[in-house]
Tab-separated table of C-alpha atoms (C1' of nucleotides) in Angstrom:
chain	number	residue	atom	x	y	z
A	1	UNK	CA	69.295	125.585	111.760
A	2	UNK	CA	67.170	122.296	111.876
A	3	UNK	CA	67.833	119.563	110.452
A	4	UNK	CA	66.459	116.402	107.924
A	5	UNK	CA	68.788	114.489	108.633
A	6	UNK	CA	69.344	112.179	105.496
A	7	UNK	CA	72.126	110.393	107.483
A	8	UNK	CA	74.400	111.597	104.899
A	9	UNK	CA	77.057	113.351	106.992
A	10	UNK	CA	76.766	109.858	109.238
A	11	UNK	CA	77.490	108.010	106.043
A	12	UNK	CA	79.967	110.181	104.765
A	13	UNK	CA	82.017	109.992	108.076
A	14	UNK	CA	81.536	106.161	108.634
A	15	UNK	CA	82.959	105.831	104.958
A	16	UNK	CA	85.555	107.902	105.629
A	17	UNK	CA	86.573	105.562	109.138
A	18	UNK	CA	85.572	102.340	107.023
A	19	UNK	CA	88.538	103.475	104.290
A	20	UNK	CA	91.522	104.512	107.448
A	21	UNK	CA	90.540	102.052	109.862
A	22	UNK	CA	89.428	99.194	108.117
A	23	UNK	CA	91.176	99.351	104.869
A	24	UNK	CA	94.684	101.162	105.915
A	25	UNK	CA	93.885	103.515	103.030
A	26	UNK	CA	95.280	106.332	104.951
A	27	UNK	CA	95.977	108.391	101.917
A	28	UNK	CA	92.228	108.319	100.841
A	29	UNK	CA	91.269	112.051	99.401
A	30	UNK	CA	87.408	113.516	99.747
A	31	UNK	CA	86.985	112.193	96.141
A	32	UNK	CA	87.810	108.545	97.162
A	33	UNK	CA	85.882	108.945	100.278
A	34	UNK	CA	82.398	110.054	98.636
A	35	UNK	CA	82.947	107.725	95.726
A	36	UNK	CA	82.627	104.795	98.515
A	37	UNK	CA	79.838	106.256	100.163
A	38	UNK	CA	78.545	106.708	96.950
A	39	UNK	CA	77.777	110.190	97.080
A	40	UNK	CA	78.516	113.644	95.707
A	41	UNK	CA	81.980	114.988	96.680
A	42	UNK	CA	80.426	118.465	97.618
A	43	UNK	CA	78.480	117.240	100.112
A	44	UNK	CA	81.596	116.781	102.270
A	45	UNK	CA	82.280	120.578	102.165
A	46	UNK	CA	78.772	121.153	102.792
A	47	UNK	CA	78.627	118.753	106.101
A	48	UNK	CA	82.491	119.318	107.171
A	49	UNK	CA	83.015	122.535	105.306
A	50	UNK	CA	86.825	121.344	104.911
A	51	UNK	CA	88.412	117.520	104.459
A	52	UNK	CA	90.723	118.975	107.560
A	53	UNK	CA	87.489	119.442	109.547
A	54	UNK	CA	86.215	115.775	108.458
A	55	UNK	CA	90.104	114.260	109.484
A	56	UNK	CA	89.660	115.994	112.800
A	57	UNK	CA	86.501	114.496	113.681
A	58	UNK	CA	87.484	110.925	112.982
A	59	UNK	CA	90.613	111.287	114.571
A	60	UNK	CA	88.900	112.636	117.945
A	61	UNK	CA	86.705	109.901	117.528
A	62	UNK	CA	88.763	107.541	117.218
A	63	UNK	CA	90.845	108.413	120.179
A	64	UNK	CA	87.708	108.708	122.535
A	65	UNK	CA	86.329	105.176	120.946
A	66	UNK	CA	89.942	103.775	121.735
A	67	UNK	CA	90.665	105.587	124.861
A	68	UNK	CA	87.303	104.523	126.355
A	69	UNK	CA	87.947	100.961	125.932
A	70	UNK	CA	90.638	100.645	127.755
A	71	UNK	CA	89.085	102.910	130.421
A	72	UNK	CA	86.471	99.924	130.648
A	73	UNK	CA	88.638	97.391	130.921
A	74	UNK	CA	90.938	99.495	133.494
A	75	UNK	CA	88.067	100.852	136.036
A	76	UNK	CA	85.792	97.752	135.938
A	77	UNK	CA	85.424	95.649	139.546
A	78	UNK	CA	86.302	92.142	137.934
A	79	UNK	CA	88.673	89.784	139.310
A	80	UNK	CA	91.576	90.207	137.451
A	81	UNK	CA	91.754	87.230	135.109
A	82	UNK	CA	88.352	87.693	134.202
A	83	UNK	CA	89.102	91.417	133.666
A	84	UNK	CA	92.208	90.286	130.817
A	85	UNK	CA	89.727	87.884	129.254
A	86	UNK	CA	87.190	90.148	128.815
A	87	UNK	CA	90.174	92.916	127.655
A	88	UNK	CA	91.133	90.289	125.075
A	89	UNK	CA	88.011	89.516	123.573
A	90	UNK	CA	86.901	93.201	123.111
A	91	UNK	CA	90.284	94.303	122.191
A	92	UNK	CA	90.794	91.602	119.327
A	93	UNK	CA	87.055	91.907	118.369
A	94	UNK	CA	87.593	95.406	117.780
A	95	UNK	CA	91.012	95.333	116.328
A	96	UNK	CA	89.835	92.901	113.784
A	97	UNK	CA	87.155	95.142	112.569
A	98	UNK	CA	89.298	98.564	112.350
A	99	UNK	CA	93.148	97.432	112.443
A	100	UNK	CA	94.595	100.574	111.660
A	101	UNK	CA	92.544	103.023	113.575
A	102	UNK	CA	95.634	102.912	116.044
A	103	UNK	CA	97.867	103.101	112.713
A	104	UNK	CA	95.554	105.924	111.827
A	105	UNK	CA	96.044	108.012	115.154
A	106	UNK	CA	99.664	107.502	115.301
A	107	UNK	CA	100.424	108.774	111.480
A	108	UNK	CA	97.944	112.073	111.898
A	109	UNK	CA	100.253	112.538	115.553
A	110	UNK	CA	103.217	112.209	113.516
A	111	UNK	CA	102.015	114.581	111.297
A	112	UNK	CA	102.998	117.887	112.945
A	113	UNK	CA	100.018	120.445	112.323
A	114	UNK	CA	97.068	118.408	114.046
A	115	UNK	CA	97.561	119.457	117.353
A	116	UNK	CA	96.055	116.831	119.136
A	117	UNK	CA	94.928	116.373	122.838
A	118	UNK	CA	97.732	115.164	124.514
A	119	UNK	CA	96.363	114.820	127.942
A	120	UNK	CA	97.637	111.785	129.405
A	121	UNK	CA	96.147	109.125	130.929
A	122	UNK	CA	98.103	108.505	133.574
A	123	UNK	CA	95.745	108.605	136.197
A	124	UNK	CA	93.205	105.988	134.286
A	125	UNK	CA	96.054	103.678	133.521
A	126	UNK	CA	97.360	104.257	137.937
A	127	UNK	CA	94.730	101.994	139.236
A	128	UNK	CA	95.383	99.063	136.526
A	129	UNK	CA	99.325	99.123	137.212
A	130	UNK	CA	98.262	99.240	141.155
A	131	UNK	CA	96.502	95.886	140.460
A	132	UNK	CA	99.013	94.222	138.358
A	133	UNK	CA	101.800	95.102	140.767
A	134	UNK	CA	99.358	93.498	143.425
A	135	UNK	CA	98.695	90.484	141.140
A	136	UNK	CA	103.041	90.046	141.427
A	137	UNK	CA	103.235	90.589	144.703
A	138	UNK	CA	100.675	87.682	145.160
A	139	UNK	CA	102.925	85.185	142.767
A	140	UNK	CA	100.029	85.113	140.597
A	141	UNK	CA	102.070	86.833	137.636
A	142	UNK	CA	105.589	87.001	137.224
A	143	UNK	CA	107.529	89.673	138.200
A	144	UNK	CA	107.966	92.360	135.908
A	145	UNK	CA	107.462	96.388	135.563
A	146	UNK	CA	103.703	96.793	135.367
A	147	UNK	CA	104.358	98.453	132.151
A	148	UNK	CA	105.943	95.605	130.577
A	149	UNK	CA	103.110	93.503	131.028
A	150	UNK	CA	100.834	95.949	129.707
A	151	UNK	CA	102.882	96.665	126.582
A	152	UNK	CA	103.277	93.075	126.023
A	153	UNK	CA	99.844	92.354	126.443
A	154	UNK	CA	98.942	95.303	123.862
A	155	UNK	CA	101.173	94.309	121.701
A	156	UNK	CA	100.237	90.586	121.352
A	157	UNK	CA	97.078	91.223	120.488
A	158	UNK	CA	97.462	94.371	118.222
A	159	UNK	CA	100.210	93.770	116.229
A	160	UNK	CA	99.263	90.396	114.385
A	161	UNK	CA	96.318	92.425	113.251
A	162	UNK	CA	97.664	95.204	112.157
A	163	UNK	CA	100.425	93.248	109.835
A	164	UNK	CA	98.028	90.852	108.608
A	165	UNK	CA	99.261	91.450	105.394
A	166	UNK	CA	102.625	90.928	105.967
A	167	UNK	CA	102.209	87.825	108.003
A	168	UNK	CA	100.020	86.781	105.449
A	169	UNK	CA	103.119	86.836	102.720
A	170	UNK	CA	105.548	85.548	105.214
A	171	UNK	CA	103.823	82.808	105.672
A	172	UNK	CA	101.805	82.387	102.681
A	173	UNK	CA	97.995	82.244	104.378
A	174	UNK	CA	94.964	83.180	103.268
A	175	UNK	CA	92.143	85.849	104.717
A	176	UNK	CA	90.334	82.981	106.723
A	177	UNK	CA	93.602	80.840	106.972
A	178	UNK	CA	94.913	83.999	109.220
A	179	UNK	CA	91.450	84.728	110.583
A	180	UNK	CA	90.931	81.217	112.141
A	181	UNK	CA	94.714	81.563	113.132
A	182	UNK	CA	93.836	85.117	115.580
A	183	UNK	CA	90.940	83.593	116.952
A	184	UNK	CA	93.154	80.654	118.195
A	185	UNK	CA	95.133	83.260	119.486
A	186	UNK	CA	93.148	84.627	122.279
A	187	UNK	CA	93.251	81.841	124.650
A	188	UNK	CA	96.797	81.801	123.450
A	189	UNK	CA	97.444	85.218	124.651
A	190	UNK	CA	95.844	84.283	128.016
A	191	UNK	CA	98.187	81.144	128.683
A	192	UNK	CA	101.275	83.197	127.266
A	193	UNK	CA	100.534	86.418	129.780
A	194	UNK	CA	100.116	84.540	133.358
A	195	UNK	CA	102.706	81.587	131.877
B	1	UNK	CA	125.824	108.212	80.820
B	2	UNK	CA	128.471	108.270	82.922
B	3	UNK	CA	128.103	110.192	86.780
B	4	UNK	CA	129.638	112.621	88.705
B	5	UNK	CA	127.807	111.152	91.819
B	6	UNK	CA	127.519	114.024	93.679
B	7	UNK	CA	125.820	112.380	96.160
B	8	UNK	CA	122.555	113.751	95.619
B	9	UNK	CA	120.277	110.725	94.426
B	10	UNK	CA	121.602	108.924	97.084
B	11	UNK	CA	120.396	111.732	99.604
B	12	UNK	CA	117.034	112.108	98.548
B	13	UNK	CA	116.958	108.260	98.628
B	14	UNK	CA	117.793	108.480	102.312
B	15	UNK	CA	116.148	111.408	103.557
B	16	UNK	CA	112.870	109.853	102.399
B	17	UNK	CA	113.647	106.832	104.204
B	18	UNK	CA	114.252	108.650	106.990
B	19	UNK	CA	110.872	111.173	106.639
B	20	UNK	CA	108.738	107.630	106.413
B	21	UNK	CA	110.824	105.292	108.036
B	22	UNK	CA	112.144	107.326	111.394
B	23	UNK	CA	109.584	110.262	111.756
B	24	UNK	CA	106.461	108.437	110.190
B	25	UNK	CA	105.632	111.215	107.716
B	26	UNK	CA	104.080	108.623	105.613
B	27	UNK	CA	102.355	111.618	103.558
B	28	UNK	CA	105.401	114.137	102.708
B	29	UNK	CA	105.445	115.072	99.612
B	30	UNK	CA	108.430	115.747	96.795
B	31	UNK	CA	108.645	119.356	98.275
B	32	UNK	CA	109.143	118.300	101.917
B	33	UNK	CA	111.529	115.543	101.081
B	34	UNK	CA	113.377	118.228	99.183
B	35	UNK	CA	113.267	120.320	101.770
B	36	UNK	CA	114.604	118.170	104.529
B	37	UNK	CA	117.354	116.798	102.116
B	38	UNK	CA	118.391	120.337	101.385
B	39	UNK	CA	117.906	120.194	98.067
B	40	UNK	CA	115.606	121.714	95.049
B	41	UNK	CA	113.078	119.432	94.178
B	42	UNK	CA	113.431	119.477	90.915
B	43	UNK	CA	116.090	117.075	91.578
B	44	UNK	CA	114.004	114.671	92.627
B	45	UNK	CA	112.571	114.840	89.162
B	46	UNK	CA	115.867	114.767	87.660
B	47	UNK	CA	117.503	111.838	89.539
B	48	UNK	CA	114.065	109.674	90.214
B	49	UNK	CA	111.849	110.765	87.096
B	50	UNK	CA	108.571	111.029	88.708
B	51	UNK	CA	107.331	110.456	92.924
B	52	UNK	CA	106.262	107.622	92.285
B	53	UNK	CA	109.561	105.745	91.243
B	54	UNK	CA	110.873	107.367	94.408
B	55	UNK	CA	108.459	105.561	96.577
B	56	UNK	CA	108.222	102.116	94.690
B	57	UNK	CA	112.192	102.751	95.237
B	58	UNK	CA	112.026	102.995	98.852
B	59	UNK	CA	109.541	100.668	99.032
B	60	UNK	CA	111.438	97.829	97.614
B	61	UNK	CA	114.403	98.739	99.033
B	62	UNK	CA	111.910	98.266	102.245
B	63	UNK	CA	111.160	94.920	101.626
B	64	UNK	CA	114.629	93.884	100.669
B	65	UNK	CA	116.053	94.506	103.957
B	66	UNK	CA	113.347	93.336	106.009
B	67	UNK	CA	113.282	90.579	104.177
B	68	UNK	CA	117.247	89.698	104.401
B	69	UNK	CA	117.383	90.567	107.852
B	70	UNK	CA	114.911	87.952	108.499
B	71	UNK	CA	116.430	85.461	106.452
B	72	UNK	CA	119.741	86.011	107.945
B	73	UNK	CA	118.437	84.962	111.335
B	74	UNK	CA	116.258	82.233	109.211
B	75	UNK	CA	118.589	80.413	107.831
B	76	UNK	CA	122.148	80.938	110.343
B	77	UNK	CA	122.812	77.919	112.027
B	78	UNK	CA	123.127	78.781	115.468
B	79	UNK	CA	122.101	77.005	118.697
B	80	UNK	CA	118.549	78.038	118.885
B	81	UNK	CA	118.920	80.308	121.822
B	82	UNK	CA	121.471	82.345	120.474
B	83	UNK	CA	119.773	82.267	116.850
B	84	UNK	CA	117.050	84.200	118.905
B	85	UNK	CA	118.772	86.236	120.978
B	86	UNK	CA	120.421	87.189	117.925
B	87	UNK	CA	117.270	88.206	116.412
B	88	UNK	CA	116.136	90.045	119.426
B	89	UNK	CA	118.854	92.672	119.334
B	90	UNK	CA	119.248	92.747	115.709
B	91	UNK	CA	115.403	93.291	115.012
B	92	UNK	CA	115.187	95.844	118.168
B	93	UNK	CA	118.132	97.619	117.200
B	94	UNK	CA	116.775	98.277	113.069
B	95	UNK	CA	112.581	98.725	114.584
B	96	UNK	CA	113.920	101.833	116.980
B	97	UNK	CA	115.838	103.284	114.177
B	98	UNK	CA	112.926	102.718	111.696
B	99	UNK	CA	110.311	102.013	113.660
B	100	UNK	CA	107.776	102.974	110.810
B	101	UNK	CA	109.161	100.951	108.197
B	102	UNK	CA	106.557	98.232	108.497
B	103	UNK	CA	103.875	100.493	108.634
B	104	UNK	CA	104.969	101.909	105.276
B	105	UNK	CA	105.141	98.917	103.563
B	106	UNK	CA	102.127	97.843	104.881
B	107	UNK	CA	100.131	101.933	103.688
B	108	UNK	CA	101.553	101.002	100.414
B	109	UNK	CA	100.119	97.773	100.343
B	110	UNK	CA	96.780	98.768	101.109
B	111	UNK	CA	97.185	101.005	98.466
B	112	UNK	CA	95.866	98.659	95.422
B	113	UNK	CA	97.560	100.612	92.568
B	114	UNK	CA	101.489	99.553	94.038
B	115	UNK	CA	102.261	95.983	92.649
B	116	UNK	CA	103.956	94.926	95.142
B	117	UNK	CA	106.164	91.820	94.333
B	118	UNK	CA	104.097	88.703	96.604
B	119	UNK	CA	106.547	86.381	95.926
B	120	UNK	CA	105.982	84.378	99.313
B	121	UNK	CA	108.758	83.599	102.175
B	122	UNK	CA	106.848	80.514	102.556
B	123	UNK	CA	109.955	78.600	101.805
B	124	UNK	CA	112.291	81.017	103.755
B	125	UNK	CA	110.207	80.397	107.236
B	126	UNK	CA	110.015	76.700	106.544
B	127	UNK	CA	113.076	75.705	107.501
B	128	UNK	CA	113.028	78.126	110.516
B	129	UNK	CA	109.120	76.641	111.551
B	130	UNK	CA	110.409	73.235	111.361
B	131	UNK	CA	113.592	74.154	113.881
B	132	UNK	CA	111.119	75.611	116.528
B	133	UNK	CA	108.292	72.711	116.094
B	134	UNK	CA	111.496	70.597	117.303
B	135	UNK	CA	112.576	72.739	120.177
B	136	UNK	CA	109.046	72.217	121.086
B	137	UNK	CA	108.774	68.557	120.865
B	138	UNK	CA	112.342	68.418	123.055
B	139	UNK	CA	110.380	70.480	125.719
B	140	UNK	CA	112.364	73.647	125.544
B	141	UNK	CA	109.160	75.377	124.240
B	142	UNK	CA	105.927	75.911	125.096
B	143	UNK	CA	103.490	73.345	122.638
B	144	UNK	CA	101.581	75.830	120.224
B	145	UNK	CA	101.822	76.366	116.783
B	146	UNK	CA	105.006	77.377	115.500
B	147	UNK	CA	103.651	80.179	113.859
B	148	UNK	CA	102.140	82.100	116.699
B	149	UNK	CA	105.175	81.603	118.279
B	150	UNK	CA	106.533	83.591	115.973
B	151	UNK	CA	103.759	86.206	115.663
B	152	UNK	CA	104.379	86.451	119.123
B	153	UNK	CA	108.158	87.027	119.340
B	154	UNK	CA	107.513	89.876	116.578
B	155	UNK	CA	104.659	91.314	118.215
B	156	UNK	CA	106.790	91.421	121.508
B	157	UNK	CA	109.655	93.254	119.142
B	158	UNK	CA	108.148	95.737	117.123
B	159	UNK	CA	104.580	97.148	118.634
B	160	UNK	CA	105.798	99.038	120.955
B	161	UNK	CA	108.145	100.411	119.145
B	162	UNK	CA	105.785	101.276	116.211
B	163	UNK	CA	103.395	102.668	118.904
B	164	UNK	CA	105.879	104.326	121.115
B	165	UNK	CA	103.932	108.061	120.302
B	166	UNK	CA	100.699	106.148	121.779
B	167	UNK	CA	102.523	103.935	124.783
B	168	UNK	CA	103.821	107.296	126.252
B	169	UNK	CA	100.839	109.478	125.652
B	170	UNK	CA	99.453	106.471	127.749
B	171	UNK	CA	102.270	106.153	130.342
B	172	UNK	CA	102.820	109.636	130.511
B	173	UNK	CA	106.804	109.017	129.784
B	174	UNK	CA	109.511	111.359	127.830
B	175	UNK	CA	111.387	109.820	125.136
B	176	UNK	CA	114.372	108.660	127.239
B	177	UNK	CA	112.380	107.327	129.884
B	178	UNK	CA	110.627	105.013	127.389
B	179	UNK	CA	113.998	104.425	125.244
B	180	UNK	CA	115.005	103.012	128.830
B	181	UNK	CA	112.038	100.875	129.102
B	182	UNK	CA	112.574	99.373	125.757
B	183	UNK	CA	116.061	98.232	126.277
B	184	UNK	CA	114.738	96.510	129.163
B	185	UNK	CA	112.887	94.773	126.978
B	186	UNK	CA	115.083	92.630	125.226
B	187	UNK	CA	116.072	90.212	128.145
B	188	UNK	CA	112.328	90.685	129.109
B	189	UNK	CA	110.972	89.183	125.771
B	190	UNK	CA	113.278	86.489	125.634
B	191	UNK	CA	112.581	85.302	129.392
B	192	UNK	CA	108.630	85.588	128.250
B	193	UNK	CA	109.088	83.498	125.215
B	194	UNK	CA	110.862	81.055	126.968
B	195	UNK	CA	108.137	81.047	129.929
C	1	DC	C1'	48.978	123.871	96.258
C	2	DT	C1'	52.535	127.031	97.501
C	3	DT	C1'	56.174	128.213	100.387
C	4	DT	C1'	59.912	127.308	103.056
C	5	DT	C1'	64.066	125.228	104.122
C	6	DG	C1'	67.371	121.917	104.152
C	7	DT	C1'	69.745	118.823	100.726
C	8	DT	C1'	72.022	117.621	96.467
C	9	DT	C1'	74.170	118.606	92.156
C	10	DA	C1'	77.116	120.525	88.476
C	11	DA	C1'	80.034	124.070	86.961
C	12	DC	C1'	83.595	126.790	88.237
C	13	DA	C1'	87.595	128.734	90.981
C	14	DA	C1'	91.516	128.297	93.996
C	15	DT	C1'	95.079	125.756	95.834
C	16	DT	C1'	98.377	122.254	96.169
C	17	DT	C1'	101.326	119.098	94.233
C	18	DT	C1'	103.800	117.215	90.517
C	19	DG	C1'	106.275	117.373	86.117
C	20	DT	C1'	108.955	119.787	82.220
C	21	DC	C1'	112.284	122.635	80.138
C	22	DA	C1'	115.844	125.765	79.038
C	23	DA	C1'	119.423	128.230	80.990
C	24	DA	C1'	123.008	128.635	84.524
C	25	DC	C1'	126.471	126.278	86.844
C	26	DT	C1'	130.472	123.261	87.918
C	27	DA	C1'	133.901	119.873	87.873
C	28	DA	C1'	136.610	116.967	84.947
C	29	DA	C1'	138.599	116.098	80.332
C	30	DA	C1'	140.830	117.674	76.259
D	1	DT	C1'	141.985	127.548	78.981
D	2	DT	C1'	138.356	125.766	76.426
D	3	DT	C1'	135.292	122.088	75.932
D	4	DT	C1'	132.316	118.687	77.490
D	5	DA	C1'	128.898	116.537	80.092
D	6	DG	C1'	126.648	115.907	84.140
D	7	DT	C1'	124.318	118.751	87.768
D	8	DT	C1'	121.482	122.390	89.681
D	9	DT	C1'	118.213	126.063	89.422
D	10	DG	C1'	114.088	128.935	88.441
D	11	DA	C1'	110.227	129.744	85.579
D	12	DC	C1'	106.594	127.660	83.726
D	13	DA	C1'	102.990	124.037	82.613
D	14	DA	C1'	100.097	120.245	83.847
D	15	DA	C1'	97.630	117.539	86.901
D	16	DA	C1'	95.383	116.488	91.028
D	17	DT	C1'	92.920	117.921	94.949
D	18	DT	C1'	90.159	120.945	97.505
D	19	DG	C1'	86.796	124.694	98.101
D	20	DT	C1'	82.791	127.831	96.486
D	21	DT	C1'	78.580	129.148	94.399
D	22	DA	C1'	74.205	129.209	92.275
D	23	DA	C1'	70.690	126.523	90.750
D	24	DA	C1'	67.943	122.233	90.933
D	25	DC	C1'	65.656	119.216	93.939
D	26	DA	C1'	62.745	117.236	97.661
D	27	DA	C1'	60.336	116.922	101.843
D	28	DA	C1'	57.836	119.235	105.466
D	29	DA	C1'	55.078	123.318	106.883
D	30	DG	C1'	51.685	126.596	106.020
DNA sequence: CTTTTGTTTAACAATTTTGTCAAACTAAAA
DNA sequence: TTTTAGTTTGACAAAATTGTTAAACAAAAG
């Protein structure tokens, strides 16, 4: 089976990320979905056969995007400060473009059925949490389980993203009010992690 | 009308809560709620109308208490230290028994459709802002705006408790293992605000 | 130009989810 | 005990969502 490829089932599945990663419509149905990619609904049965088929393949693809990234950051030969800068900057970049595609993969693994690929990483994540614990032992960080400083690293650069719109409310800012706000915040995040 | 309370509303009220708020299930419908409240479904019908008052229910009962529980740590009058100590186990304590409570509100949000009341906390936070912009200026804090210092003490809290499924998957931990880790947490987070 | 083949569409069918209603039930009041 | 009124249930209806099919369409091949 050739094909013409009319970059429909592209479209259709870029929508469909656009709406859960972007948007945090995580409820979207395959109506919603080919009304924003402006096409017909059948043509997601005809490219995914089934909406479950369509879920599956952005979720996988999400988790290889995301899981890759890190893998970057974690096996790449930088010094280690410059390796954090550069994980910051590609991190918030990309979190600013798709907040919830972390959201995304965490509701569809909470979600029972999916039976997704839970094979750690472990062994990508060893060799970063070698060099952190070698970056304490050196009194260039303080001391602190590896993990800790991973999670808290993670987490201050996800998690202003992904409650934008609560932080927004809280403190009553606008979309670029907010916006210029995160981009201060990633040589604030550098300064915060090595104190 | 008078009531009989049987109990009932109140347990479909809950067990929702508890299907979005503690296991995530941010898509379960009337018939799963029902079915992990133990009840026919047509009750929910009977006691709530229609879903949707159920959710916008939930949801603002959502938004109450994260909202007051903020508030009270706003607006006690506390030595500053304490006040966030205070707010460290309080806020850690509710995120790991609803860790996906912020995450709902935030789905429904993105939602359009849900009008969800935006009455700011501008004023709320003020007073709390103002308190850490002079902790700052007496040298117990790190200079930065007061605001990420707040984004960052939440961050700190909550991500890694919204993204504990993820964080293990990653670390290869069970859930005691990482329960452990997150306790650990709480001293660790204040000593890392406080650089 | 005609055929072939992949694409798109609309109408229809099946399924899932939600909502309604009358009857059965149950605890308190009369 | 009978009555009353709120509660619970099952059968049914309605709505929303997903899936299927045949026919129309369009671009490339012959």
């Amino acid at each position: 089976m050739s094909t013409r490829d009319t970059g429909t089932e592209q479209l259709i599945r870029d929508t469909a990320k656009h709406l859960f990663f972007a948007e945090g419509k995580l409820h979207a149905t395959t109506q919603e979905i080919a009304d924003a990619a402006g096409v017909n609904r059948t043509l997601v049965n005809y490219y995914f056969r089934s909406r479950d088929i369509l879920f599956d393949q952005v979720f996988n693809e999400a988790q290889e995007v995301f899981s890759s990234t890190l893998d970057e950051v974690f096996e790449s030969s930088m010094p280690f400060k410059e390796k954090i800068r550069n994980l910051i900057n590609v991190f918030i970049e990309e979190t600013t473009q798709y907040p919830y595609r972390q959201l995304f993969i965490i509701t569809e693994m909470n979600r029972d059925l999916v039976l997704y690929s839970k094979r750690s990483r472990v062994n990508k994540v060893k060799s970063f949490i070698e060099e952190i614990q070698l970056e304490m032992d050196n009194g260039e960080l303080r001391k602190m389980d590896p993990r800790q400083f991973i999670i808290n690293l993670f987490s201050l650069m996800a998690h202003p993203l992904i409650t934008a719109p609560l932080q927004q409310a809280i403190f009553g800012m606008n979309d670029d009010e907010y916006a210029k706000l995160m981009e201060e915040r990633k040589e604030l995040i550098f300064e915060t992690i090595f104190r």
